[in-house]
Coordinates of C-alpha atoms in Angstrom, one line a residue:
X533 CA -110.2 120.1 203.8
X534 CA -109.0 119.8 207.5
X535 CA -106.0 118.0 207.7
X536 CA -105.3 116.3 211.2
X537 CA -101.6 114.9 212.4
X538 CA -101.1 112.3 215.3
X539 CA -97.9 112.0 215.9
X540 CA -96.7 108.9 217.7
X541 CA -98.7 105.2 217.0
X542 CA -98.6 103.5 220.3
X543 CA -101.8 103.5 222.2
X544 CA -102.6 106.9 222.9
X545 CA -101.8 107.9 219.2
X546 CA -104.0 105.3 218.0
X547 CA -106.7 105.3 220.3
X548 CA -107.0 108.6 219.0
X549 CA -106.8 108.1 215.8
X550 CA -109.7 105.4 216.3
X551 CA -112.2 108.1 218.2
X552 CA -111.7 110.7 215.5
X553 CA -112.8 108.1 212.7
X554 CA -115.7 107.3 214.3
X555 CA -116.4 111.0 215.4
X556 CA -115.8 111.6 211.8
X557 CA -118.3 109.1 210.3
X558 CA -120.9 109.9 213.2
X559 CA -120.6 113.9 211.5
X560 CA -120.6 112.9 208.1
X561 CA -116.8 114.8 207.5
X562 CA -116.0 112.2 204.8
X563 CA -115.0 115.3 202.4
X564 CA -113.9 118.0 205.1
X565 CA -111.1 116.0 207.1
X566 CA -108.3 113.6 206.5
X567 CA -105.3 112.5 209.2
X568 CA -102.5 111.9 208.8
X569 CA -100.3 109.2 211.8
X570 CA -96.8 109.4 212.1
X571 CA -94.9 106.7 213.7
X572 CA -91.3 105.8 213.5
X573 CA -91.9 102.2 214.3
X574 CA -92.4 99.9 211.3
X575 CA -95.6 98.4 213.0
X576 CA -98.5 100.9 214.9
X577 CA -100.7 100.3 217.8
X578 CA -97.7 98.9 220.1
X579 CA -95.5 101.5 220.7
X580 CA -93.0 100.9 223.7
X581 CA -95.5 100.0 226.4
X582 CA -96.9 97.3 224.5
X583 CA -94.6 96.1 221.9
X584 CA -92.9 93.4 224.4
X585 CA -92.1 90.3 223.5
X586 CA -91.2 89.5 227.3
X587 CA -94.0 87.0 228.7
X588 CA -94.0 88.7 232.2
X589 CA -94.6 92.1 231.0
X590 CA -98.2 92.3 231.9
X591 CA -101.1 94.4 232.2
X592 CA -101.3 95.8 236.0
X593 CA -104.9 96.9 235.1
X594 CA -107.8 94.2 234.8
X595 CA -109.0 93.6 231.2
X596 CA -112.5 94.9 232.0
X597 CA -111.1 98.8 231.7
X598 CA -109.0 98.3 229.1
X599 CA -111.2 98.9 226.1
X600 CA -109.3 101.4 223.3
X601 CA -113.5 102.7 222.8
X602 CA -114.0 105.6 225.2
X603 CA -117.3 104.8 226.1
X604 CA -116.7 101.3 225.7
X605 CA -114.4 100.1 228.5
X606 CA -115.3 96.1 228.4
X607 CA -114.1 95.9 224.8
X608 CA -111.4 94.6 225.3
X609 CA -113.0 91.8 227.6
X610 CA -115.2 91.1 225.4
X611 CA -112.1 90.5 222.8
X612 CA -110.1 88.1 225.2
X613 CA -113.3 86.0 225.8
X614 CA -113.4 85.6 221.7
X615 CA -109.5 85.2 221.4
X616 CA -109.1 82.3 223.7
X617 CA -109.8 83.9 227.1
X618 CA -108.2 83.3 230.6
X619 CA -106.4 79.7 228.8
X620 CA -104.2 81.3 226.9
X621 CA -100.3 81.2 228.0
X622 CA -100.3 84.9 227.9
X623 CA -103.2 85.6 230.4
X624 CA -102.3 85.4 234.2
X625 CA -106.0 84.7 236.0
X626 CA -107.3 83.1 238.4
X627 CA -110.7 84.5 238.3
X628 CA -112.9 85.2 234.9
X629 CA -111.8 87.4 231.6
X630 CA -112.9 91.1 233.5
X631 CA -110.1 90.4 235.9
X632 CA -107.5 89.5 233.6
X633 CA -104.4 90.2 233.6
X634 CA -102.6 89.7 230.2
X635 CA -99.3 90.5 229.0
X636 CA -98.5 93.9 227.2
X637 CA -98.2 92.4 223.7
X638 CA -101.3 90.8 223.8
X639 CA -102.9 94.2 224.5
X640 CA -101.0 95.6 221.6
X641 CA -102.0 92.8 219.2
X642 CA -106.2 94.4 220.5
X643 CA -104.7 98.1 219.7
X644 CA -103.7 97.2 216.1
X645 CA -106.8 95.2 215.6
X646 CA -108.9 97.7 216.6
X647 CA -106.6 100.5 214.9
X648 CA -106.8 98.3 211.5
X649 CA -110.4 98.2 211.4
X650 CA -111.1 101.7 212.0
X651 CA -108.3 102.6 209.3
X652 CA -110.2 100.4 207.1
X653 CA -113.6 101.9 207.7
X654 CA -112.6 105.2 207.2
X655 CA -111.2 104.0 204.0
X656 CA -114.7 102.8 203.1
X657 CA -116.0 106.2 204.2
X658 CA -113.7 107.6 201.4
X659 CA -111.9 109.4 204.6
X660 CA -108.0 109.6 203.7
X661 CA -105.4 108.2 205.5
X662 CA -102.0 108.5 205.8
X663 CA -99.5 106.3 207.8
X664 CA -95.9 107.7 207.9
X665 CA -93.1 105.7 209.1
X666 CA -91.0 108.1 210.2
X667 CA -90.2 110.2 213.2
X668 CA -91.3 113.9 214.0
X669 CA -88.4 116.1 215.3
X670 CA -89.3 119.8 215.1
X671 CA -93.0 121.6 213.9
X672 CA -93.0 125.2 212.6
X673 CA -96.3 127.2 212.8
X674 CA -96.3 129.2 209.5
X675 CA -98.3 132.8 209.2
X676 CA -102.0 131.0 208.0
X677 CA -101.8 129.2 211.8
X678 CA -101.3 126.0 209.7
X679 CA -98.3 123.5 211.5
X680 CA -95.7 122.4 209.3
X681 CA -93.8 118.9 210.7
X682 CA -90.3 118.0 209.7
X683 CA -89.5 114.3 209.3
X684 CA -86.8 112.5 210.0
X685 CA -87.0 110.8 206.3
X686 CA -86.3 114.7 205.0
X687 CA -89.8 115.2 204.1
X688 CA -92.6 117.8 205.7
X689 CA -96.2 117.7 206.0
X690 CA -98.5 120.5 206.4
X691 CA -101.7 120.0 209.1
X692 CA -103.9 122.2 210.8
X693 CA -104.2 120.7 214.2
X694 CA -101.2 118.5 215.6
X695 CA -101.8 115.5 218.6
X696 CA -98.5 114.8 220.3
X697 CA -98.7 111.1 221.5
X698 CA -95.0 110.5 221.9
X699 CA -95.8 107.7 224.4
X700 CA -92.8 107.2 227.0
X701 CA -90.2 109.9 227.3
X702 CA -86.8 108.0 227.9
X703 CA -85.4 110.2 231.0
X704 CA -82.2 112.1 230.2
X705 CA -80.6 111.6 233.5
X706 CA -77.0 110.3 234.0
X707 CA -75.8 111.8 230.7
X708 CA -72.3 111.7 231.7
X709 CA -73.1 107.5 231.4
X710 CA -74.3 107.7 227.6
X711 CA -71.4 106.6 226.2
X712 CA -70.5 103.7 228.9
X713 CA -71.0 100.4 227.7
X714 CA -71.8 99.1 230.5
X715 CA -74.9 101.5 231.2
X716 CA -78.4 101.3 229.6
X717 CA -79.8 104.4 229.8
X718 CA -83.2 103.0 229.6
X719 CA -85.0 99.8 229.6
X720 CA -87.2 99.3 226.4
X721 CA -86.8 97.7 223.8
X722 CA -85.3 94.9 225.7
X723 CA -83.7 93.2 223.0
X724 CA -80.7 96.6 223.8
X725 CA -81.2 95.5 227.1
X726 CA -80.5 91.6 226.6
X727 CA -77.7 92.1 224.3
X728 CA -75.2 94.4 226.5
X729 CA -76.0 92.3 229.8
X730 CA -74.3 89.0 230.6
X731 CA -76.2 86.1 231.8
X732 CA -73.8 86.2 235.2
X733 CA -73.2 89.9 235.6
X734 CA -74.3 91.5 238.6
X735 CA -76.8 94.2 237.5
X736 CA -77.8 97.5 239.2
X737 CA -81.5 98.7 238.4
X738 CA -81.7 102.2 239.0
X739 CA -85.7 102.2 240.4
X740 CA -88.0 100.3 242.3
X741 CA -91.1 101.4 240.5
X742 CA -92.9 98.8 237.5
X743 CA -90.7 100.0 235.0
X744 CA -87.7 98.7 237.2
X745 CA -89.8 95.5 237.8
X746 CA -90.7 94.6 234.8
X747 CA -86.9 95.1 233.7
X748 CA -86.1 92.3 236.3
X749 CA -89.0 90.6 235.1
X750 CA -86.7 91.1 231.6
X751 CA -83.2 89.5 232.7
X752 CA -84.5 86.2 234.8
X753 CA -87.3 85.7 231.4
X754 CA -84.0 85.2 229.5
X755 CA -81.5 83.4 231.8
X756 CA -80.4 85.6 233.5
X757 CA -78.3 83.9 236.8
X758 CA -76.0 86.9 238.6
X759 CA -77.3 89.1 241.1
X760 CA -79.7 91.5 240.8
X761 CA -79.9 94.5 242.8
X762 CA -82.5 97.8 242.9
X763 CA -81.8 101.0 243.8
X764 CA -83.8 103.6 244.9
X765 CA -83.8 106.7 247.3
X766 CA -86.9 104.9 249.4
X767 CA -86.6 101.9 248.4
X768 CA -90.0 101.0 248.0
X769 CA -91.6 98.3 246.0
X770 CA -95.4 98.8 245.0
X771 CA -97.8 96.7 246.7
X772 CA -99.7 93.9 245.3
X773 CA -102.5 94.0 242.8
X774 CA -105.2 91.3 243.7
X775 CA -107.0 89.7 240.5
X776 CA -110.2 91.2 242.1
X777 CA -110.7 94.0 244.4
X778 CA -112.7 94.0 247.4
X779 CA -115.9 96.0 246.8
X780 CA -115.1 100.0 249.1
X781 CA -118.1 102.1 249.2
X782 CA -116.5 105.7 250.5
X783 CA -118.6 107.6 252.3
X784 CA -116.0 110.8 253.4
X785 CA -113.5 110.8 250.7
X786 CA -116.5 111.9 247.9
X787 CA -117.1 114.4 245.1
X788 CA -120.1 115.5 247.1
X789 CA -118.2 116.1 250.1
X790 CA -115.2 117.8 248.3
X791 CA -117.9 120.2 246.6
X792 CA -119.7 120.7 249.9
X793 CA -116.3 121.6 251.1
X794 CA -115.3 124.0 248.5
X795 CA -118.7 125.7 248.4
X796 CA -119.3 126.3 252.1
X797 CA -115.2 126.8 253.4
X798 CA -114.4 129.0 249.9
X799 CA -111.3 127.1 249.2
X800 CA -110.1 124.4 246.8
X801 CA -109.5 120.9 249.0
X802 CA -106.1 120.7 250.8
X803 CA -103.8 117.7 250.8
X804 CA -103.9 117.6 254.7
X805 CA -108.4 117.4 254.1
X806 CA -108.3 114.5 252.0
X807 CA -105.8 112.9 254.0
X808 CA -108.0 113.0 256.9
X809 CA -111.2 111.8 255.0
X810 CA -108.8 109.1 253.4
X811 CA -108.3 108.3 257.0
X812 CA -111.8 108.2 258.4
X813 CA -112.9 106.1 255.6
X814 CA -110.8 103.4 256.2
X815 CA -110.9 103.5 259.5
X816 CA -114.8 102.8 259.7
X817 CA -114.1 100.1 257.3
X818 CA -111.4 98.2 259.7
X819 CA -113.7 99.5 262.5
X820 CA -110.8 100.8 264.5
X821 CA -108.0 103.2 264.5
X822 CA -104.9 102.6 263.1
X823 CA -101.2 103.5 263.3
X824 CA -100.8 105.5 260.1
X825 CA -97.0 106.1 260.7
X826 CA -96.5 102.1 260.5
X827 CA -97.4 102.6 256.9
X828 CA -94.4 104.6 255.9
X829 CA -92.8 101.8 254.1
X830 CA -89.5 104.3 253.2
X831 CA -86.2 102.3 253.5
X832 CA -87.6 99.3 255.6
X833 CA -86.9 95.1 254.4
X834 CA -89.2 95.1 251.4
X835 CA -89.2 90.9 251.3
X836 CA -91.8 90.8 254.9
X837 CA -93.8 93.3 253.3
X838 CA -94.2 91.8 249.9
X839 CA -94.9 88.5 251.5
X840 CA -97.4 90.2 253.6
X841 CA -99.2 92.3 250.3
X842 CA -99.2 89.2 248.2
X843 CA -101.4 87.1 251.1
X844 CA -103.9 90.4 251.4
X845 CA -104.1 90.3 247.3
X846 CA -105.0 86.7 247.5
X847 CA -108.0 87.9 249.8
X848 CA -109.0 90.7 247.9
X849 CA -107.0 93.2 249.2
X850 CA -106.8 95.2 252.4
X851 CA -108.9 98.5 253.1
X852 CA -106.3 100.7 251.9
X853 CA -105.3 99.2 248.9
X854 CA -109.4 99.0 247.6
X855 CA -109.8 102.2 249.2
X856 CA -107.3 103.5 246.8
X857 CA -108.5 101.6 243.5
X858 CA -111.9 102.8 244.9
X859 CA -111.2 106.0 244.0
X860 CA -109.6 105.1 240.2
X861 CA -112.2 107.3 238.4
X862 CA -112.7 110.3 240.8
X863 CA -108.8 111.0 241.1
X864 CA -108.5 113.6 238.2
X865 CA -111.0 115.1 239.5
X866 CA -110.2 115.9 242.5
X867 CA -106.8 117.1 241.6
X868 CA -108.0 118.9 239.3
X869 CA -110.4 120.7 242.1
X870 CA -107.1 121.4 243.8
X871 CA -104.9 124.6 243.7
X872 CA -101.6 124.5 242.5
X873 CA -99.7 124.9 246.2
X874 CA -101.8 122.0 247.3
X875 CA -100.6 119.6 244.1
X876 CA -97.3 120.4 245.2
X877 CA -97.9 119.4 248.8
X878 CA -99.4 116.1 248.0
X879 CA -96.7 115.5 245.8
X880 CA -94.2 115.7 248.2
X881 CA -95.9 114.9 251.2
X882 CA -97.8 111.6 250.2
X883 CA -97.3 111.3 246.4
X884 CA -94.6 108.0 246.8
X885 CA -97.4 106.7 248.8
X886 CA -100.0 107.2 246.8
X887 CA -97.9 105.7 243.8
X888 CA -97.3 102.8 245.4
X889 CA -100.6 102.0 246.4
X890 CA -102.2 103.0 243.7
X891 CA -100.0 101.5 240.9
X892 CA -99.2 98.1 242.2
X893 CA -97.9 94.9 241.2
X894 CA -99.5 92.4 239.2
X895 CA -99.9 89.4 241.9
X896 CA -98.2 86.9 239.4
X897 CA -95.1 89.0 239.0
X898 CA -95.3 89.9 242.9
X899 CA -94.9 85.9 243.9
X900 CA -91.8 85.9 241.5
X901 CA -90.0 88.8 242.9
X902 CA -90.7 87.8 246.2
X903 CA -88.9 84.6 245.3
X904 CA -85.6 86.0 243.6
X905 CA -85.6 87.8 247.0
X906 CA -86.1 84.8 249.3
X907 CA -83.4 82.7 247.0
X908 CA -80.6 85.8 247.6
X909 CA -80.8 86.8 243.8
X910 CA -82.3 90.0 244.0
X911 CA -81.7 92.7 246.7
X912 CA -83.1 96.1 247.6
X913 CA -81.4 98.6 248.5
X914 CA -82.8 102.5 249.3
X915 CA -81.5 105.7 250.1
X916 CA -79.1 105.8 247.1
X917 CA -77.5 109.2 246.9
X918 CA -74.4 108.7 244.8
X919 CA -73.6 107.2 241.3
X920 CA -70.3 107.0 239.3
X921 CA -68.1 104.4 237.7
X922 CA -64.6 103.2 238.7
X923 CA -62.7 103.1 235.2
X924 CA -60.0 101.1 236.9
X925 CA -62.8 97.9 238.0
X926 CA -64.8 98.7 234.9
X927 CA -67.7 99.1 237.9
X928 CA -70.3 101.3 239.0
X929 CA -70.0 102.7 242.3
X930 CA -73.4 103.4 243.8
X931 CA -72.8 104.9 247.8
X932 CA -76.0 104.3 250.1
X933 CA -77.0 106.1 253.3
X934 CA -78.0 102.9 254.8
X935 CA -76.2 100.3 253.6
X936 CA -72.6 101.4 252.5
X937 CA -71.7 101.5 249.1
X938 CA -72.3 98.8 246.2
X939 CA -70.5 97.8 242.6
X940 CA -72.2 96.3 239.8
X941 CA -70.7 95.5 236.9
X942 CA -73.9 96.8 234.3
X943 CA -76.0 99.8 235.7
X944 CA -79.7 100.1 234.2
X945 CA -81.5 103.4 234.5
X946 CA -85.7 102.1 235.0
X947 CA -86.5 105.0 236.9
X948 CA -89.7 105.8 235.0
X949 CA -90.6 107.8 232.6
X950 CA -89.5 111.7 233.0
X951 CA -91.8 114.1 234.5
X952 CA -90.4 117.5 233.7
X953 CA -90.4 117.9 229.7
X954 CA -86.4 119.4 230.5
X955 CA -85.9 115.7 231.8
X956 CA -87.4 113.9 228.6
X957 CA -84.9 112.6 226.1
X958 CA -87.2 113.5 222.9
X959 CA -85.9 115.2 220.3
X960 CA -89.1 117.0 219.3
X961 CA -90.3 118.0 222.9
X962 CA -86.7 119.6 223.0
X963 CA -87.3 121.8 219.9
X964 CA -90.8 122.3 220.8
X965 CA -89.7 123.5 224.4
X966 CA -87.1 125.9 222.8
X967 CA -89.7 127.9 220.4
X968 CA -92.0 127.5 223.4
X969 CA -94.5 125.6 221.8
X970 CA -94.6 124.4 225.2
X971 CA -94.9 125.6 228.7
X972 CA -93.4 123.4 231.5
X973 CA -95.7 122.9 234.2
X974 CA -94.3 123.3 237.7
X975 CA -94.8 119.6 238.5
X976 CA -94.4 118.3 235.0
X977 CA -95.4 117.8 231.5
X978 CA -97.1 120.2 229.8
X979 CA -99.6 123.2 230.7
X980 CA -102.6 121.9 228.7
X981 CA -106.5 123.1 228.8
X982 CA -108.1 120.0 230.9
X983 CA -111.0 120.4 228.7
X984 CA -109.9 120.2 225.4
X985 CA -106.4 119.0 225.6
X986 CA -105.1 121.7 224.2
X987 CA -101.4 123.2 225.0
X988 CA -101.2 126.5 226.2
X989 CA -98.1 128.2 225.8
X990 CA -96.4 131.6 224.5
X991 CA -95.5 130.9 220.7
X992 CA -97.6 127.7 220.3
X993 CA -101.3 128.8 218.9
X994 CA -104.3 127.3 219.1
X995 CA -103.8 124.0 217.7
X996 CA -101.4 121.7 218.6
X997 CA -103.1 118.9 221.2
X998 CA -100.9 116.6 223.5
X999 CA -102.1 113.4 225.7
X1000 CA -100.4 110.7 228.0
X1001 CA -97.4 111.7 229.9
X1002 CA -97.1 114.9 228.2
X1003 CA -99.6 116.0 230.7
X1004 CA -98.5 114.2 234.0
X1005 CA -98.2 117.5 236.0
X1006 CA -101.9 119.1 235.4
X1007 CA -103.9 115.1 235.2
X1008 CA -103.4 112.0 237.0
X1009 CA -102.9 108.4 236.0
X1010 CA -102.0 109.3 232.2
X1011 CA -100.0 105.9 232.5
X1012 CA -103.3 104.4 232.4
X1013 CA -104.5 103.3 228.8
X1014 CA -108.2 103.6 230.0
X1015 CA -108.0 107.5 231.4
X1016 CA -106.1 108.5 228.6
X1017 CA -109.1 106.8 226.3
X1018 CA -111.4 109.6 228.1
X1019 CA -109.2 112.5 227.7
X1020 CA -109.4 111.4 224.1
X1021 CA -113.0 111.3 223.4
X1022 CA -112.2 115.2 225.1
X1023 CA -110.3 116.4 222.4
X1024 CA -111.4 114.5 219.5
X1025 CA -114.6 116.5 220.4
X1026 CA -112.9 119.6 220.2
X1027 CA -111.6 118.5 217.2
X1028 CA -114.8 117.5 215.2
X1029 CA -116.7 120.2 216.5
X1030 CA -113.9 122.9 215.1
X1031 CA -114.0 120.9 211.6
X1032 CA -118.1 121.3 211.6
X1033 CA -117.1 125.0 212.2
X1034 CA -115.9 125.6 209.1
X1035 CA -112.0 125.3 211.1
X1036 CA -112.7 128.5 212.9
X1037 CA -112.9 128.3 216.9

């Protein structure tokens, strides 16, 4: 009997758990395979993306790719339209149920639906399942390659293949802060977030990204009257989702091309080539050149150029910006095709930009910020290069390059989630980095096999699996639910197909 741990039971952990039942069924394993999930939450298929209660935490991805199936994308479509649809409070459309946009919690409420029934299935299967409440801090690998996991309720369990799903890494930055009441180090659950803010405090947010949004989104849900203010070393806000993209048919910017490339110039593609076919497809979409340089959004008024993304996201979108979603399924690929001096480069050279544009705002939330800003309650403010609090004003000092320096009374760190597994706050990922279980990748996350999912490392063997942000250095978009569903279906292959194998590779 092959025994199979997922540890963590927000969506990546359960979406996986889901694709191994049915993988399980479909290969008639009911007496060869069990799982066991470990989540320290009381209640799985939330975890902290989608576990919310805040009403304008919402989706930034349309409801038509959001299916927890892998091959099934439009589930979760198909569930809105049978749950109410685009009338519910909690769905922000102006359009039809593909191009949804709902809140978080909402989504999570489809996860544990989803995970429930396939838990109950398997059940019926006679497949065993085990849900642990309980949190995973440290995994030996014992002389039989079997994984032994140590639990923070003082308990173990023995598996043969581990999934790490942690979900989001809390950053471990500003450490000196972690005992300062007046700093909260990170921005989920909000209810920590609610409770040590006052309603009139001026707040700092540490980040201009979604996370950072969605933690304004947070304070003004709940009352919130003081002044806001964002930091960040560019000071750039995404641009603006529309509710439906413009159709972009590429013609440079292509597998085919990039292939072409590779096979006949003998060299993986360079940042500076797909810049230039970025460029000449746009281009021949506008039907003109353009001034690229007037893009560079870095430390310029963000309030004109959220006004002007929300009236293009009203009209579909500009060239760029469904240029960019164009490309949503081909990204991976590409960087994947790309050598490991060239991933740097992009990152560097064009990967804010990229971020931005690729990971925008939600237009509903968009045409509230855009009013905090108009009404003087939130500001913007880029090129922070200095933090540190003033114990005589009980204040944080943050010192600007642009515009002097700033005190806020409460300072919250929404930077993101952590790239470099040194950076994430995780108690297992610590321990698991010490044995090395894991090996860093130079841009972050984890060194994994792209195929199978599978970590690569010194000391770790051949069977301990990890997914989502674990892997942000060698995949793109593992915030996204829906890629993360395909990398899934990868390993739950790999997986099943060991099990059929007797358990040997």
């Amino acid at each position: 009997m092959k025994k199979i741990a997922i540890i963590g039971g927000g969506a990546c952990g359960s979406a996986a758990l889901i694709e191994l039942i049915i993988q399980s069924i479909s290969a008639s394993l009911q007496n060869q395979i069990s799982f066991v999930l470990i989540e320290r939450q009381k209640k799985v298929g939330y975890g902290l993306a989608f576990g919310s209660k805040q009403p304008s935490h919402i989706l930034n991805t349309q409801a038509d790719i959001m299916g927890i199936y892998a091959n099934e994308p439009a589930d979760f479509a198909e569930w809105l339209k049978a749950h109410g649809g685009k009338y519910r409070s909690d769905v922000k459309s102006e359009s039809d149920e593909e191009n949804a946009y709902t809140s978080r919690l909402l989504y999570g409420h489809y996860v544990a639906e989803q995970l429930e029934e396939s838990i109950r299935k398997a059940k019926a299967s006679q497949i065993n399942i085990e849900v642990i409440e309980a949190e995973a801090y440290d995994i030996d690998r014992l002389e039989n390659e079997r994984l032994l996991i140590h639990l923070t309720n003082d308990s173990t369990t023995e598996v043969d293949e581990v999934l790490l799903a942690p979900g989001t890494p809390k950053p471990n930055t500003f450490k000196h802060f972690k005992d300062n009441l007046n700093y909260i180090d990170f921005p989920w659950p909000t209810k920590n977030l609610l409770e040590r803010t006052g309603k009139k405090d001026h707040v700092g947010i540490l980040g201009t990204s979604l996370s950072a949004i969605d933690t304004v989104m947070s304070l003004v849900d709940n009352g919130h009257t003081g002044k806001i203010t964002m930091f960040s070393p560019d000071g750039m806000l995404p641009r603006v989702q529309p509710d439906e993209n413009k159709d972009f048919q590429r013609k440079y910017l292509t597998l085919s091309n990039l292939h072409k490339l590779k096979r006949e110039k003998g060299h993986p593609p360079r940042a500076k080539e797909l810049f230039r076919l970025f460029i000449k497809d746009v281009e021949e979409t506008e039907g003109n050149p353009l001034n690229w340089k007037s893009f560079n959004r870095d430390s310029k008024d963000q309030l004109p150029l959220l006004e002007y993304d929300i009236s293009v996201a009203e009209k579909g979108g500009d060239s760029l910006l469904n240029m960019a979603y164009s490309m949503r399924y081909d990204t991976s690929r590409i960087w994947s095709w790309m050598s490991l001096h060239e991933q740097i480069i992009f990152t560097k050279w064009l990967g804010r930009h990229w971020t931005i544009t690729r990971h925008a705002i939600p237009l509903h939330n968009a045409k509230r910020l855009a009013k905090l800003m108009k009404e003087g309650q939130l500001e913007i403010i880029p090129q922070n290069n200095e933090v540190s609090f003033i114990q005589e004003k009980n204040h944080f000092k943050i010192t600007t390059g642009k515009d002097g320096i700033f005190e806020v009374k409460k300072l919250i760190n929404a930077t993101g989630s952590a790239a470099k597994l040194e950076e994430m706050q995780n108690i297992l990922v610590e321990n698991l980095l010490k044995k090395d279980y894991l090996k860093p990748h130079p841009i972050g996350g984890t060194v994994i096999n792209p195929h199978t999912m599978q970590c690569i490392s010194e000391n770790g063997g051949e069977h301990i699996y990890a997914v989502g942000h674990l892997v942000n250095g060698m995949l793109m978009d593992v915030n996204a639910v829906w890629f993360n569903v395909k990398t899934i279906a990868r390993l739950a292959s790999e997986i099943i197909f060991k099990t059929t194998a007797n358990g040997h590779v």
